[in-house]
Short mmCIF file of C-alpha atoms in Angstrom, two decimals:
data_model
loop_
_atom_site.label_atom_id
_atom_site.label_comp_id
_atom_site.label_asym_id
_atom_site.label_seq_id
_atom_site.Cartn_x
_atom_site.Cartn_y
_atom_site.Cartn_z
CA UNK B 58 116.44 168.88 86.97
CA UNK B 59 114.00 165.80 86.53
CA UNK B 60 110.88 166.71 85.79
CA UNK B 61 109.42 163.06 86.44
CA UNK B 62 110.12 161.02 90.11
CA UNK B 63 112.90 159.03 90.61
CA UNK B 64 112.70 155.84 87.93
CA UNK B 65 111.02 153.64 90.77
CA UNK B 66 107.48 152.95 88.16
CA UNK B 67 110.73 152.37 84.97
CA UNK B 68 112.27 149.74 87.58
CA UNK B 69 108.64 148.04 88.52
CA UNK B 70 107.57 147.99 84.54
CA UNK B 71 110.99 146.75 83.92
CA UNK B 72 111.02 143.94 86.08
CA UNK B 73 107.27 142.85 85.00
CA UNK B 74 108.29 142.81 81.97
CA UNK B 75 110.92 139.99 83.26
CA UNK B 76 107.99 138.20 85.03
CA UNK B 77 106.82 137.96 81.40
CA UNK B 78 109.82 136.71 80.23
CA UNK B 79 110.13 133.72 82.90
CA UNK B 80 106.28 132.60 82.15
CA UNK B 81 107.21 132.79 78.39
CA UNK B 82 110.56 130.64 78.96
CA UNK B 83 108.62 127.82 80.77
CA UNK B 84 106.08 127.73 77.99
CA UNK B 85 108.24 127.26 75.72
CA UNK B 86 110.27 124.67 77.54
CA UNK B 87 107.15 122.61 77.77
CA UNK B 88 106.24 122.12 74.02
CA UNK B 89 109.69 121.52 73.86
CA UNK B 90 111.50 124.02 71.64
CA UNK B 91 115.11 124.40 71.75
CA UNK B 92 117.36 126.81 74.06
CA UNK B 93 117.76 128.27 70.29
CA UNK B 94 114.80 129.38 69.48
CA UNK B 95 114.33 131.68 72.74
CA UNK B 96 117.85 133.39 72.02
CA UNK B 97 117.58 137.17 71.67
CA UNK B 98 118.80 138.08 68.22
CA UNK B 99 120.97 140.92 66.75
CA UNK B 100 118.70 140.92 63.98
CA UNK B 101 116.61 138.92 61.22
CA UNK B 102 119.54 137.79 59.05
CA UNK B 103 120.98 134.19 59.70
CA UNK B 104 124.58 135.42 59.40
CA UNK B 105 123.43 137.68 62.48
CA UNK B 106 124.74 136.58 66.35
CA UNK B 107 122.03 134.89 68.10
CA UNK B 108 121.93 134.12 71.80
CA UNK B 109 120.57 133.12 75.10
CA UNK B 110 120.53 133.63 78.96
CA UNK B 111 122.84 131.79 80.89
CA UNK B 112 120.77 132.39 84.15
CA UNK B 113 117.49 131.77 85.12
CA UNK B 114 115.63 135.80 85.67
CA UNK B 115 114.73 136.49 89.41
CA UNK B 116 111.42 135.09 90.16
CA UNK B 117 111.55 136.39 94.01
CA UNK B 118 112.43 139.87 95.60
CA UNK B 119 115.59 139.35 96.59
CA UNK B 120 116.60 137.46 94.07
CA UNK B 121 119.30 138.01 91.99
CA UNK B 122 120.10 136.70 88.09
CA UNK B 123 123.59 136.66 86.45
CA UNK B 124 124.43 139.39 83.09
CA UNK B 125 125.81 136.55 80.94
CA UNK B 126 124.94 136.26 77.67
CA UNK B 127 126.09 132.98 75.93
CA UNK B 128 126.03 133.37 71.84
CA UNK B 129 124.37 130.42 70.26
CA UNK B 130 124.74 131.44 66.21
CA UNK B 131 125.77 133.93 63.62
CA UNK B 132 129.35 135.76 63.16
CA UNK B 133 130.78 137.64 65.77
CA UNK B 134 132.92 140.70 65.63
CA UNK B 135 135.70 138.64 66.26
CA UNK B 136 134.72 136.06 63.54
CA UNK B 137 134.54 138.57 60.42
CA UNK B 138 137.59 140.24 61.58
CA UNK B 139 139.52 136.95 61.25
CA UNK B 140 137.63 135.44 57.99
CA UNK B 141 136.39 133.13 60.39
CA UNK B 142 132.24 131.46 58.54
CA UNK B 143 129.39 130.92 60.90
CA UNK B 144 129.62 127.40 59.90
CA UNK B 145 133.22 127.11 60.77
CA UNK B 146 133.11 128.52 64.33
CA UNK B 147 132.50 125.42 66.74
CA UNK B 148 133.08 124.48 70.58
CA UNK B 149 136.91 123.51 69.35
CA UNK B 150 138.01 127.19 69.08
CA UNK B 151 137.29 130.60 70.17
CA UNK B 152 135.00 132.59 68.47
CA UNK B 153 135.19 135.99 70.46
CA UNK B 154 137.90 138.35 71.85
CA UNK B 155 140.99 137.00 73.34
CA UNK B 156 143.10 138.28 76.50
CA UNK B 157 145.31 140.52 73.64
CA UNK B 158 142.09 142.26 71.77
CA UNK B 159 141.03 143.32 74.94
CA UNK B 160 144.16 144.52 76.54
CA UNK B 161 144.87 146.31 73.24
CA UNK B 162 141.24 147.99 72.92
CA UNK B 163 142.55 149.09 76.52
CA UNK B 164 145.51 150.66 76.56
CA UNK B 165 146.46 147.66 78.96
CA UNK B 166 149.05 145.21 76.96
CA UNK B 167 152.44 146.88 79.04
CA UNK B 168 150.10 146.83 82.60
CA UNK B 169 149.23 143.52 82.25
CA UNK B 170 152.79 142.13 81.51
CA UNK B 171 154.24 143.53 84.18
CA UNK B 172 151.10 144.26 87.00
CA UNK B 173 149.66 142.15 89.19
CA UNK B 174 151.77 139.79 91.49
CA UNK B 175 150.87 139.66 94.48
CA UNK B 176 147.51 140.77 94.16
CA UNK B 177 144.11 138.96 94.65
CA UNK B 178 140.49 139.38 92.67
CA UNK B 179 137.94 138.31 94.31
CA UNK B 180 135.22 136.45 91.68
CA UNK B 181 131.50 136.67 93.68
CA UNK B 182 128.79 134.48 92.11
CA UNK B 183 126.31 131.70 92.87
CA UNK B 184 126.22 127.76 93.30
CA UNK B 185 129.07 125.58 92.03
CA UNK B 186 130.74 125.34 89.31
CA UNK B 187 132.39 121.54 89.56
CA UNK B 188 134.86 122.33 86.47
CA UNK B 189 136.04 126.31 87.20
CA UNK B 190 139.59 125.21 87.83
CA UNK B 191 140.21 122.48 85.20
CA UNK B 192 137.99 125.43 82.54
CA UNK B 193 140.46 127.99 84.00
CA UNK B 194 143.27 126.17 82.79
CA UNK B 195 142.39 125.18 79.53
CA UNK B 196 141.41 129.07 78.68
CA UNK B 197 144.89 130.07 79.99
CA UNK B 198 146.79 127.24 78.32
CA UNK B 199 145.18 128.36 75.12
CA UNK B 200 145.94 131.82 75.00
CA UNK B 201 149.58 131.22 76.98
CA UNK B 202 149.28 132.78 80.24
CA UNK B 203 150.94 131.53 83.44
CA UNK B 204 148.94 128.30 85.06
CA UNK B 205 146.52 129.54 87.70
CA UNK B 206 146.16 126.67 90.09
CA UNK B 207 144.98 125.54 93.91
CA UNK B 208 148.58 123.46 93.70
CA UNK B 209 150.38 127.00 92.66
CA UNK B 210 148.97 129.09 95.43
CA UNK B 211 146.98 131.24 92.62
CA UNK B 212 143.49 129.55 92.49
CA UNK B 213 141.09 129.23 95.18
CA UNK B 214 137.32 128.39 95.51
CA UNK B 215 135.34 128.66 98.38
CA UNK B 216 131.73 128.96 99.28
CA UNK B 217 130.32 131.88 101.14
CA UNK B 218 131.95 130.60 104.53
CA UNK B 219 134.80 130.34 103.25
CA UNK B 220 135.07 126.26 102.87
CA UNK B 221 136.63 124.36 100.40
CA UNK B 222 135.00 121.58 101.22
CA UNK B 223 131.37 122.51 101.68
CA UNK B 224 130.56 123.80 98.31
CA UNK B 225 126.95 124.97 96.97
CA UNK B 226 125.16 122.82 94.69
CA UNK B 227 126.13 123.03 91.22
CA UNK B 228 124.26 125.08 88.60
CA UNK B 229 125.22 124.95 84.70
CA UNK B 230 123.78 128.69 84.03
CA UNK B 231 125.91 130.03 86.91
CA UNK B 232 128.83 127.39 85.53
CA UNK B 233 128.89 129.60 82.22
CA UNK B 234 129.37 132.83 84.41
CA UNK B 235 131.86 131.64 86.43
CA UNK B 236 133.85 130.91 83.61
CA UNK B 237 133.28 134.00 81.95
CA UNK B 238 134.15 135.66 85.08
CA UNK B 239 137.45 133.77 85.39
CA UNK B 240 138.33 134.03 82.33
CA UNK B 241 138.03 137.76 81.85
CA UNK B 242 140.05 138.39 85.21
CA UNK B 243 142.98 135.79 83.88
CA UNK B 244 142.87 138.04 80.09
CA UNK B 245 143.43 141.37 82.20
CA UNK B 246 145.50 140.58 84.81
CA UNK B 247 147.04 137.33 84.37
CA UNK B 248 149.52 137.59 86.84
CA UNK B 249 146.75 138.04 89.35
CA UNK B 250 145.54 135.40 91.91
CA UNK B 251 142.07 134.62 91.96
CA UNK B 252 139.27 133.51 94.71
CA UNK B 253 136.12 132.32 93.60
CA UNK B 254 133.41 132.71 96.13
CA UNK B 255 130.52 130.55 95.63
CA UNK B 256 126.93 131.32 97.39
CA UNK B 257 125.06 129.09 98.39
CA UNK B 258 121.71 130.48 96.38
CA UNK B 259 121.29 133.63 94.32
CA UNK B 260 119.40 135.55 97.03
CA UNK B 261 120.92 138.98 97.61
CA UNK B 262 121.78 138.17 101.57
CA UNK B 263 123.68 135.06 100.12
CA UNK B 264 125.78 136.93 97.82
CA UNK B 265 126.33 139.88 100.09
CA UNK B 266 127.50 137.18 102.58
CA UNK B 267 130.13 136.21 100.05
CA UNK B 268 131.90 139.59 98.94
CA UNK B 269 131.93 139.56 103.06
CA UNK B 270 133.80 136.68 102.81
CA UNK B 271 136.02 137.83 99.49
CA UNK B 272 137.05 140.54 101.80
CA UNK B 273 137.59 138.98 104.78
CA UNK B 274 139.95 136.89 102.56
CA UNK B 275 142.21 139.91 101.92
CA UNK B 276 140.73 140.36 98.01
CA UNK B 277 140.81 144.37 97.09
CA UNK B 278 139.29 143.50 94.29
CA UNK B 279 135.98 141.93 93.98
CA UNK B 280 133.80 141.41 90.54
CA UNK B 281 130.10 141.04 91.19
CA UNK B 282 127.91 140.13 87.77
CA UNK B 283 124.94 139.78 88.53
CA UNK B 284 121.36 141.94 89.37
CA UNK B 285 117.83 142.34 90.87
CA UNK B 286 115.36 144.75 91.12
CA UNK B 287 115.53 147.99 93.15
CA UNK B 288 113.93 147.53 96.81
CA UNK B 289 113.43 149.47 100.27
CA UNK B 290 116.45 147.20 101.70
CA UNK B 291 118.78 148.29 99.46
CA UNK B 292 120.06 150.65 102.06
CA UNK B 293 120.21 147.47 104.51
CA UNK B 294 122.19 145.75 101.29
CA UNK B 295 124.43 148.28 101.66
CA UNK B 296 126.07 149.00 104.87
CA UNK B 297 126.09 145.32 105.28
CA UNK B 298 127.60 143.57 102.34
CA UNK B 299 129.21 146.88 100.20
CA UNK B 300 130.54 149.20 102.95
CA UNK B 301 134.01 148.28 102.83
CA UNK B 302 136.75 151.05 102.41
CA UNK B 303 139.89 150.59 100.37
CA UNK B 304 138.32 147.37 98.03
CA UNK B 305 137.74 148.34 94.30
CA UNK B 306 133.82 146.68 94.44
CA UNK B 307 132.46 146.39 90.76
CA UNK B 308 128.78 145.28 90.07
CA UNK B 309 127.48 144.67 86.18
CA UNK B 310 124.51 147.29 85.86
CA UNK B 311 122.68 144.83 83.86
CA UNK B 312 121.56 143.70 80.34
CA UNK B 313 118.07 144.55 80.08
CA UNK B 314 118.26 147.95 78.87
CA UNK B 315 117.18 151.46 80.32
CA UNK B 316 116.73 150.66 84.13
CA UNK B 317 118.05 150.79 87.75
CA UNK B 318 119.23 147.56 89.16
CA UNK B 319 120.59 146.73 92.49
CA UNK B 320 123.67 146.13 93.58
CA UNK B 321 124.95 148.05 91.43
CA UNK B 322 122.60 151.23 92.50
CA UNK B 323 124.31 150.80 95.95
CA UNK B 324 126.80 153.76 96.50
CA UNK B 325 129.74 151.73 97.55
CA UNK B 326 130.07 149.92 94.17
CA UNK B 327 132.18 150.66 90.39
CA UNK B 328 128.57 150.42 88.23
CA UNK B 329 129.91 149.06 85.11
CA UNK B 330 127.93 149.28 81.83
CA UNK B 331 128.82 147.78 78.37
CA UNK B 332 129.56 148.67 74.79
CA UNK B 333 129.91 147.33 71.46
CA UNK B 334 133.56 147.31 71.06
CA UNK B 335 134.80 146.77 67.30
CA UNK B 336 138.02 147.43 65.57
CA UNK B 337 138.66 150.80 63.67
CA UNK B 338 141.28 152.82 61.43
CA UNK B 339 141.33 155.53 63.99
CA UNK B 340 144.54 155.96 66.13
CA UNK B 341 143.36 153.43 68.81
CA UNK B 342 142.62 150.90 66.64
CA UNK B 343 138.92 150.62 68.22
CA UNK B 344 135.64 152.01 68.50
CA UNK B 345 132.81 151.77 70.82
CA UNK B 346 128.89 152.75 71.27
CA UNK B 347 126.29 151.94 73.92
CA UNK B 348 125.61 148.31 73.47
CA UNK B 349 121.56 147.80 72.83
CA UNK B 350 120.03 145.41 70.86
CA UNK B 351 116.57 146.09 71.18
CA UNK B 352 113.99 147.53 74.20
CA UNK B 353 114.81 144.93 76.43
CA UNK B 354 118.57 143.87 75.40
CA UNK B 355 121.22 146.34 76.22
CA UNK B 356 123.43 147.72 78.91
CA UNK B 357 121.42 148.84 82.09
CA UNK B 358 121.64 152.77 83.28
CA UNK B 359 118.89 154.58 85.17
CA UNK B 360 118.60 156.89 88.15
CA UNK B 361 117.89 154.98 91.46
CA UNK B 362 114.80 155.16 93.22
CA UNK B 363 116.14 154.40 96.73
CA UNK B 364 120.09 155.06 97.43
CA UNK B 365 121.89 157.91 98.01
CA UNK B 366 123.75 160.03 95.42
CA UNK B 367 127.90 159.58 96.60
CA UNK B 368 129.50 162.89 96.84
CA UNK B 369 131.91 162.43 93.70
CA UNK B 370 128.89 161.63 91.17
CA UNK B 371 127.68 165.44 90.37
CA UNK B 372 125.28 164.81 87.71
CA UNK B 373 122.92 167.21 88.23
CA UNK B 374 119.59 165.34 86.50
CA UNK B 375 119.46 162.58 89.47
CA UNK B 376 118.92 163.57 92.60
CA UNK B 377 120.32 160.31 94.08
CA UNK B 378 122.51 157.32 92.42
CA UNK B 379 122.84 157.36 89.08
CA UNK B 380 124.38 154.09 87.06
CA UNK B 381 126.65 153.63 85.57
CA UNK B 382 130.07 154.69 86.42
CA UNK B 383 132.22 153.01 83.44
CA UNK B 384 131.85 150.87 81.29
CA UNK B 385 133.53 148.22 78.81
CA UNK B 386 132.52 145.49 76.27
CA UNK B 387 129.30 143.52 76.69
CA UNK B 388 127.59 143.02 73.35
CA UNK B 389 127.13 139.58 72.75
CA UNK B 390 128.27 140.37 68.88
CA UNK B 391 131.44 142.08 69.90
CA UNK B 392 131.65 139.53 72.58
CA UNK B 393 134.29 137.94 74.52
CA UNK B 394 135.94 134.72 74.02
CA UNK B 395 135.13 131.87 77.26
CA UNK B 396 135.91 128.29 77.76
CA UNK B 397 133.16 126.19 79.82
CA UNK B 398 132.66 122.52 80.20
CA UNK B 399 130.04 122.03 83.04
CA UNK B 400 126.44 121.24 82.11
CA UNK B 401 124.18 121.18 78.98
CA UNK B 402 125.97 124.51 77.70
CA UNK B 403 129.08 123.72 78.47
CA UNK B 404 130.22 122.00 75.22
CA UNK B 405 134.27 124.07 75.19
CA UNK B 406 134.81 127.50 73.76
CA UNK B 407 132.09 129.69 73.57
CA UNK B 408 131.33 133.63 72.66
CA UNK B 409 129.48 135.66 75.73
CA UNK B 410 128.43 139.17 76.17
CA UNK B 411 126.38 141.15 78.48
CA UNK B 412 127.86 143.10 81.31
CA UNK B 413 128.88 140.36 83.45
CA UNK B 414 132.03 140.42 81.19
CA UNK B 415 132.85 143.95 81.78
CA UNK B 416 132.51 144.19 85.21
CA UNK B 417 135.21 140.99 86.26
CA UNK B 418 137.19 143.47 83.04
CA UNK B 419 137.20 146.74 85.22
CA UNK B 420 137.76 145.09 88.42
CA UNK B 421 141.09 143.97 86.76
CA UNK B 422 141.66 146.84 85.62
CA UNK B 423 141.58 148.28 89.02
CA UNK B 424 143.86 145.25 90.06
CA UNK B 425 146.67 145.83 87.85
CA UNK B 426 146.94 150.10 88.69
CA UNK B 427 146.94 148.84 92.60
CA UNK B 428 145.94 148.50 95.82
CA UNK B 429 143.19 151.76 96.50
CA UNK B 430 144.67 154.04 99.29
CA UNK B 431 143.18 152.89 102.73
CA UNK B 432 139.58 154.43 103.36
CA UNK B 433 138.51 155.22 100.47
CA UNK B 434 136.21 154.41 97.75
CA UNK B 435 137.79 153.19 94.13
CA UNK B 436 134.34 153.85 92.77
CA UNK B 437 135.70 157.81 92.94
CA UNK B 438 138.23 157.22 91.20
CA UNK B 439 137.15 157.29 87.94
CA UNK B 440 135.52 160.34 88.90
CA UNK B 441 138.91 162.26 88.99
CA UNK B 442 141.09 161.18 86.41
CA UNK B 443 138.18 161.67 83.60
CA UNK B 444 140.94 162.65 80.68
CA UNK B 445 142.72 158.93 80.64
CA UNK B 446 139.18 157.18 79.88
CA UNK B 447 137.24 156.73 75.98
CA UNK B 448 134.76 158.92 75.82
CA UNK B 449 131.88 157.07 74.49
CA UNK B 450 129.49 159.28 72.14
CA UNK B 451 126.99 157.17 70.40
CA UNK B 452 124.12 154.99 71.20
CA UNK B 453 121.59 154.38 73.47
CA UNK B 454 119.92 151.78 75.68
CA UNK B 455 116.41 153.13 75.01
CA UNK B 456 114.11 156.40 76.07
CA UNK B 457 113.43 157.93 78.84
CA UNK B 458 112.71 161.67 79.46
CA UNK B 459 116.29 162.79 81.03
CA UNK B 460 118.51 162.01 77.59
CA UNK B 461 121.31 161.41 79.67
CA UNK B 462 120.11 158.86 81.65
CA UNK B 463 119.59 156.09 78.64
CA UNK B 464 121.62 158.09 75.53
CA UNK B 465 125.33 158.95 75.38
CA UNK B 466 126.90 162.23 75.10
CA UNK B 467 130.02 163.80 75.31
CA UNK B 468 131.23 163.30 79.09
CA UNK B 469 128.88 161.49 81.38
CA UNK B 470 126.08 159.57 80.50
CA UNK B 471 123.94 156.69 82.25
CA UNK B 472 125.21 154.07 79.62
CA UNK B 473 128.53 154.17 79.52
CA UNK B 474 129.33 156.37 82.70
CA UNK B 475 132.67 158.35 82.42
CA UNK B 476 133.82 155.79 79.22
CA UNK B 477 136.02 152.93 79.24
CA UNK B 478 140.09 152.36 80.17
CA UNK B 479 142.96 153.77 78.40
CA UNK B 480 145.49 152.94 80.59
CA UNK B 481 145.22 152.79 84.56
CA UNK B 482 145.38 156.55 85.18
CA UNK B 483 141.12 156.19 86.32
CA UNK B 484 141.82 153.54 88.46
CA UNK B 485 144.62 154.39 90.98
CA UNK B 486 144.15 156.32 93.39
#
């Protein structure tokens, strides 16, 4: 059992600690240093991947910020594994994982050939991007899957009230997630429609209102990648934006490391963490560990202070939610390939991480093994088909005095949750 309270003081350190961070940010913005020099880094060495928050950090309770990651130098996974130089990588072509590393890490290449007609994910984020559908394209063009388009009947953006018309204002950080978001749904399940809701702001009761809409819009499968602090409401949060039966909900659990966020502390939700995902000689051909980067850059995990344990999480160290559930890639080094052309950073292809990549990933997972049984919750799933998931053993996303909670082990850990796809057995159901 714990021998400490629920992580409620972790959570408030935690999110001073992104106070910090914002005051820092506008300082440097002022004497004028570049978005470069306030990337995190993998480490010291130059040949080392270097990047930078796509989103601006909550500044307000309620307020939510977005889990991208957008790399800004050094070699990616994807770069040394194709002989590809630092110097040579540019916005022309991609420099991260494509739609067939990542259905081969897996175990989804046959699924996602023949899975998905007919069925909708739902993308949740905030403001506008102007460009989503025209960046869509181009990323699907490239890697030769079938045109996703408003003309087709595939594509659709709304905002939270579900107008095409009346769209947010646009945001370039939010632009970058969006395409990452659309762009990981299109490289798992390609035959898949897609509905981008847009909110109108990045305030928790905006979003909410918008996977209300996603549903109401017939998605079962909606991708939320984005996070705030834990709070009092969160049980408010939750029977009125995440209660909905029979839609496979997933919700990034964040990229700052050992600590609860919210949404995806909320009991309805698929908690997705991330790994560093690289290629291997074993059978599988891959290999993953908790993604961290340092004490402030890694996957989130944590025990919550304020929701309910559901009954198919038995952990038996936290007494109520525990995150995460699964996991996939998020490390900006073994990062994903995306193609954005809306704002200052949106100069063509570019490599992101963090785990608003794997949570659009495992809501497409759940996409392509099918619409959930009516009533329940896909977030159970997992839960009961534990043998057709990786097992991730290494790594950790820093201390804490439960090991489970921040290091990985054999079974379930806070990390990585049950492990990552092999197949669609962990997601039907």
């Amino acid at each position: 059992m714990r021998t400490t309270p629920p992580n409620s003081s972790t959570t408030r350190r935690r999110w001073r600690r992104v106070a910090s961070a914002v005051t820092a940010t506008a300082a440097l913005l002022l004497t004028g240093l570049t978005t470069a020099a306030q990337a995190q880094a993998a480490d010291t060495s130059s040949s080392k991947v270097t990047w930078t928050r796509s989103c601006a950090l909550p500044r307000h309770h309620g307020e939510m910020a977005c889990n991208a990651l957008r790399v800004t130098g050094g070699r990616t996974a994807f770069q040394q594994q194709h002989g590809i130089t630092a110097k040579a990588a540019d916005a022309s072509s991609p420099s991260g994982y494509g739609p067939t590393d990542l259905r081969s890490a897996y175990g989804l290449t046959s699924a996602a050939a023949n899975n998905g007609s007919g069925r909708t994910i739902a993308i949740v984020d905030a403001y506008d991007d102007p460009n989503a559908e025209s960046d869509l394209a181009a990323y699907r063009s490239h890697y030769g899957l079938p045109a996703c388009t408003t003309a087709n009947g595939c594509f659709k953006k709304v905002s939270q009230t579900g107008s095409t018309t009346a769209l947010p204002t646009a945001d370039s950080g939010w632009a970058g997630e969006i395409s990452l978001d659309l762009d990981m749904a299109s490289a798992i399940c390609p035959n898949c429609h897609i509905t981008l809701v847009e909110a109108k702001s990045a305030s928790m009761a905006n979003l909410g209102t918008a996977v209300n809409e996603a549903v109401s819009l017939g998605a079962k499968y909606v991708s939320n990648s984005y996070g705030g602090g834990e709070s009092s409401s969160d049980a408010t949060y939750d029977s009125t934006y995440f209660n909905h039966p029979g839609v496979a909900i997933t919700v990034s659990a964040g990229d700052a490391g050992y600590g609860a966020e919210y949404p995806a502390a909320s009991k309805y939700v698929t908690a997705v963490g991330g790994t560093s995902l690289s290629t291997s000689s074993t059978t599988r051909g891959w290999s993953e560990s908790v993604w961290r980067t340092s004490s402030t850059e890694g996957t989130g995990s944590g025990c919550s202070a304020y929701d309910t344990k559901p009954a198919w999480q038995t952990d038996t160290g936290c007494a109520k939610r525990m995150i995460a559930d699964v996991s996939a890639v998020a490390d900006p080094a073994t990062g994903v390939s995306v193609y954005d052309t809306y704002g200052a950073d949106g100069q063509g292809w570019a490599t992101y991480g963090g785990t608003s990549a794997s949570a659009p990933i495992i809501a497409s997972v759940y996409a392509l093994a099918g619409t959930p049984s009516t009533g329940s919750y896909p977030s159970a799933f997992p839960y009961a088909n534990t043998s057709t998931l990786n097992d991730v053993t290494s790594g950790s996303n820093g201390s804490c005095t439960t090991s489970y909670f921040c290091t990985a082990r054999t079974g379930y850990d806070g990390p990585t949750g049950l492990g990552t796809p092999e197949g669609l057995g962990a997601f039907t159901g």
